[in-house]
Each structure stands twice: as C-alpha cells, then as structure tokens.
Coordinates of C-alpha atoms and ligand atoms in Angstrom, one line a residue:
X2 CA 39.1 4.4 -5.6
X3 CA 41.5 1.6 -6.1
X4 CA 41.7 -1.4 -4.0
X5 CA 45.2 -2.6 -3.0
X6 CA 45.7 -6.2 -4.1
X7 CA 46.8 -7.0 -0.6
X8 CA 43.5 -5.9 0.8
X9 CA 41.6 -7.7 -1.9
X10 CA 43.4 -11.0 -1.1
X11 CA 42.8 -10.5 2.6
X12 CA 39.1 -10.0 2.0
X13 CA 38.8 -13.1 -0.2
X14 CA 40.6 -15.2 2.4
X15 CA 38.3 -13.9 5.1
X16 CA 35.3 -14.8 2.9
X17 CA 36.7 -18.3 2.3
X18 CA 37.5 -18.9 5.9
X19 CA 34.0 -17.6 6.9
X20 CA 32.7 -20.3 4.6
X21 CA 35.0 -22.9 6.0
X22 CA 34.0 -22.0 9.6
X23 CA 30.3 -22.2 8.7
X24 CA 30.9 -25.5 7.0
X25 CA 32.6 -26.8 10.1
X26 CA 29.7 -25.6 12.2
X27 CA 27.3 -27.3 9.9
X28 CA 28.6 -30.6 11.3
X29 CA 26.9 -29.7 14.5
X30 CA 23.8 -28.1 13.0
X31 CA 21.5 -30.7 11.4
X32 CA 20.6 -29.7 7.9
X33 CA 16.8 -29.1 7.5
X34 CA 15.5 -31.3 4.6
X35 CA 13.7 -29.5 1.8
X36 CA 10.4 -31.0 2.9
X37 CA 10.8 -29.9 6.5
X38 CA 11.9 -26.5 5.3
X39 CA 8.8 -26.1 3.1
X40 CA 6.5 -27.2 5.9
X41 CA 8.0 -24.5 8.2
X42 CA 7.4 -21.9 5.5
X43 CA 3.8 -23.1 4.9
X44 CA 3.1 -23.0 8.6
X45 CA 4.7 -19.5 8.9
X46 CA 2.6 -18.1 6.1
X47 CA -0.5 -19.6 7.5
X48 CA 0.2 -17.8 10.8
X49 CA 0.9 -14.5 9.0
X50 CA -2.2 -14.8 6.7
X51 CA -4.4 -15.6 9.7
X52 CA -2.9 -12.5 11.6
X53 CA -1.6 -14.8 14.3
X54 CA 2.2 -14.1 13.8
X55 CA 4.7 -15.0 16.5
X56 CA 5.1 -12.2 19.0
X57 CA 8.3 -10.5 20.2
X58 CA 10.2 -10.5 16.9
X59 CA 13.1 -10.1 16.2
X60 CA 14.0 -11.6 19.6
X61 CA 17.2 -11.0 21.4
X62 CA 17.4 -14.8 21.7
X63 CA 17.4 -15.2 17.9
X64 CA 20.1 -12.5 17.5
X65 CA 22.3 -14.2 20.1
X66 CA 21.8 -17.7 18.6
X67 CA 22.8 -16.5 15.1
X68 CA 25.4 -13.9 16.0
X69 CA 28.4 -16.2 15.6
X70 CA 27.2 -18.5 12.8
X71 CA 24.1 -18.8 10.6
X72 CA 22.2 -21.9 9.5
X73 CA 19.2 -20.6 7.4
X74 CA 16.9 -23.4 6.5
X75 CA 15.8 -21.9 3.2
X76 CA 16.9 -19.5 0.4
X77 CA 14.2 -17.1 -0.8
X78 CA 14.6 -15.4 -4.1
X79 CA 12.0 -12.7 -4.0
X80 CA 11.0 -9.4 -5.5
X81 CA 12.4 -6.2 -3.9
X82 CA 8.8 -5.0 -3.6
X83 CA 8.4 -3.5 -0.1
X84 CA 5.2 -5.4 0.4
X85 CA 6.7 -8.9 0.1
X86 CA 9.4 -9.2 2.8
X87 CA 10.0 -12.9 3.3
X88 CA 10.8 -12.8 7.0
X89 CA 7.4 -11.2 7.6
X90 CA 5.2 -13.2 5.1
X91 CA 6.6 -16.5 6.3
X92 CA 6.7 -15.4 10.0
X93 CA 10.4 -16.2 10.5
X94 CA 13.1 -14.7 12.5
X95 CA 16.8 -13.5 12.2
X96 CA 19.0 -16.4 10.9
X97 CA 16.1 -18.3 9.4
X98 CA 16.1 -17.3 5.7
X99 CA 18.8 -16.4 3.3
X100 CA 17.1 -13.8 1.2
X101 CA 18.0 -12.5 -2.3
X102 CA 15.7 -9.8 -3.6
X103 CA 15.7 -7.9 -6.9
X104 CA 12.8 -6.2 -8.8
X105 CA 11.1 -9.0 -10.7
X106 CA 12.8 -11.7 -8.5
X107 CA 15.4 -12.1 -11.2
X108 CA 18.8 -13.8 -10.7
X109 CA 22.1 -12.6 -12.0
X110 CA 25.6 -14.0 -11.4
X111 CA 25.6 -12.3 -7.9
X112 CA 22.4 -13.9 -6.9
X113 CA 23.4 -17.3 -8.3
X114 CA 26.7 -17.0 -6.3
X115 CA 24.7 -16.2 -3.2
X116 CA 22.5 -19.3 -3.7
X117 CA 25.5 -21.4 -4.2
X118 CA 27.1 -20.0 -1.0
X119 CA 24.0 -20.6 1.1
X120 CA 23.8 -24.2 -0.1
X121 CA 27.5 -25.0 0.1
X122 CA 28.5 -23.3 3.3
X123 CA 25.3 -22.6 5.3
X124 CA 23.4 -25.8 4.8
X125 CA 20.3 -24.5 3.1
X126 CA 18.5 -27.2 1.0
X127 CA 15.4 -25.4 -0.1
X128 CA 15.3 -22.6 -2.6
X129 CA 12.0 -20.7 -3.1
X130 CA 11.4 -18.4 -6.1
X131 CA 8.8 -16.1 -4.7
X132 CA 7.0 -13.8 -7.2
X133 CA 3.9 -11.9 -6.4
X134 CA 0.7 -10.6 -7.9
X135 CA 0.7 -7.1 -9.6
X136 CA 4.5 -7.1 -9.8
X137 CA 5.5 -3.7 -11.1
X138 CA 8.6 -5.0 -12.9
X139 CA 6.5 -7.6 -14.7
X140 CA 3.8 -5.0 -15.4
X141 CA 6.5 -2.7 -17.1
X142 CA 7.6 -5.6 -19.3
X143 CA 3.9 -6.3 -20.2
X144 CA 3.4 -2.6 -21.1
X145 CA 6.3 -3.0 -23.4
X146 CA 7.7 0.5 -22.8
X147 CA 11.4 1.0 -22.9
X148 CA 12.8 2.0 -19.5
X149 CA 15.8 4.2 -18.8
X150 CA 19.1 3.1 -17.2
X151 CA 19.3 -0.2 -15.4
X152 CA 15.6 -0.5 -15.1
X153 CA 15.8 -1.3 -18.8
X154 CA 17.9 -4.4 -18.0
X155 CA 15.2 -5.7 -15.6
X156 CA 12.4 -5.1 -18.2
X157 CA 14.5 -6.7 -20.9
X158 CA 15.1 -9.9 -18.9
X159 CA 11.4 -10.3 -18.0
X160 CA 10.1 -9.7 -21.5
X161 CA 10.7 -13.3 -22.7
X162 CA 8.3 -14.4 -20.1
X163 CA 5.7 -12.0 -21.4
X164 CA 6.2 -13.0 -25.0
X165 CA 5.8 -16.7 -24.0
X166 CA 2.3 -16.1 -22.5
X167 CA 1.1 -13.3 -24.7
X168 CA -1.4 -15.5 -26.6
X169 CA -2.4 -17.6 -23.6
X170 CA -6.0 -17.4 -22.3
X171 CA -6.4 -15.4 -19.1
X172 CA -4.9 -12.3 -17.6
X173 CA -1.6 -11.5 -19.3
X174 CA 0.0 -10.0 -16.1
X175 CA -1.0 -13.0 -13.9
X176 CA 0.4 -15.3 -16.5
X177 CA 3.5 -13.4 -17.0
X178 CA 4.2 -13.2 -13.3
X179 CA 3.9 -17.0 -13.1
X180 CA 5.9 -17.6 -16.3
X181 CA 8.7 -15.4 -14.9
X182 CA 8.8 -17.4 -11.7
X183 CA 9.1 -20.6 -13.7
X184 CA 11.9 -19.2 -15.9
X185 CA 13.9 -17.9 -12.9
X186 CA 13.5 -21.3 -11.1
X187 CA 14.6 -23.0 -14.2
X188 CA 17.6 -20.7 -14.6
X189 CA 18.7 -21.5 -11.0
X190 CA 18.4 -25.3 -11.7
X191 CA 20.4 -25.0 -14.9
X192 CA 23.0 -22.5 -13.8
X193 CA 23.6 -22.7 -10.1
X194 CA 26.8 -24.8 -9.4
X195 CA 25.7 -26.9 -6.5
X196 CA 28.2 -29.6 -6.8
X197 CA 27.6 -32.7 -4.7
X198 CA 24.7 -30.9 -2.9
X199 CA 22.7 -30.6 -6.1
X200 CA 20.7 -33.9 -5.6
X201 CA 19.7 -32.8 -2.1
X202 CA 18.5 -29.4 -3.0
X203 CA 14.9 -28.6 -4.0
X204 CA 13.9 -25.5 -6.0
X205 CA 10.2 -24.6 -5.6
X206 CA 8.1 -21.8 -7.0
X207 CA 5.5 -19.7 -5.2
X208 CA 3.4 -16.5 -5.8
X209 CA 2.4 -14.1 -3.1
X210 CA -1.1 -12.7 -2.8
X211 CA -0.8 -9.0 -1.8
X212 CA -4.4 -8.9 -0.6
X213 CA -4.8 -12.1 1.4
X214 CA -1.2 -12.5 2.4
X215 CA -1.3 -16.1 1.3
X216 CA 1.5 -17.8 -0.6
X217 CA 0.3 -20.1 -3.3
X218 CA 2.7 -22.9 -4.1
X219 CA 3.0 -23.5 -7.8
X220 CA 3.3 -27.0 -9.3
Ligands
LIG25 ZN1 7.6 -7.2 -7.8

C-alpha cells in the first residue's frame, strides 16, 4: 500500500494542530508538578494494594472530561506484561496517564517521541519507568538464549543490563530488572528532547511487585 503524499501531509498537519490545540488548552489546565504527580500515583497504588480502589471506573464523567482534550499528569513507561496495567495498579482513570508499554519497558524512537509529545503538548511533568518482578523479557535475557524474530531485538537490548549485574551479589533476575529500569530511565534523560521543559520534568524509577500489588520507588 502506498500513501499519497497529500494524505501524509494532511495527517502531519492534523497531528501538529492537535498538539497546538492541546498546548493552547494547557494554558487553562494547571500543570501538575512532578511532586504532586508522584503523590497521586503513590496514593493510588496504596488504594490498589489495599484492595480499596475507587469504584465506578472508568466513569462516564472522566470520559466526557477528556473527550475533547487530554491533560495526563504523568507518563508511564511500563512493561507490556498483562499483569502490570498502570491505570489499574495506580488506581487512575481515563485521561490521567500517558502510557507507553513494551516488553521489558524498553524505549525506542517511537517511545521517546511519545514522551516528548506528552511533555511538550499535554503538560505531563513526571515520567515513571515502571519495571516489575519476574519480568519475562528480562528473564529471557538472563537465560542468554537467542530468540527468533523481533523478540531477539528485545532480548539483545536488555542483555547489557544483565551483563552489568552478572557478578553482583543477590538474585540475578531481580538485579537485572532493576538495572534495566535504571538504564531505560537514563536513556530517557539522555535522549528525550524536552527543550525548555527539560528542567521541570522529573524521571523516576519504580518496580512493581506482582504478589503484593505494591510499587516500590527506586532511589
Ligand atoms: Zn515484563
């Protein structure tokens, strides 16, 4: 299938004007500071882990409020693992979180572009890299097996984290999960082009416990 240049240009203009419209809307929507955003996530995870999540979600009210424009207060870079959905584990609603998920919570150019968009046009000022215990993608990298197809790309990109902790004391999988989170956060700090927003954005690291439901915030 070929895309006619005219259509491509129209799509790009629509994307740019959507961003411009959101930016304009952001003048009306107060930007949530990284500290306040973190507090909201911590409170939401405490509700979730204590099995006292907000009822009636997703609400029609949240859908109506976010239908015309979005102002997510945090970006979550998480693993695609089906047990780690950020909206659920942080007890948030439609329009609250700008979520990017790949196996092993890795970031490529598309993910970096998505982070830049959320910061520049949607007003998000907190970026959370959320790994989780017993991550299958990290486990594959620890096992050292070669994987077919594009899974191989994921394993290859996690392997440096495994190599870095291979001789460290403790459980290699736990250490590799944490190391991978640090490396992804570091990559975002180094590579995301945040322009004049860079100094107001905070990138934090966290790991999710599949058993307790608790998110541990890493130093
Ligand atoms: Zn995972």
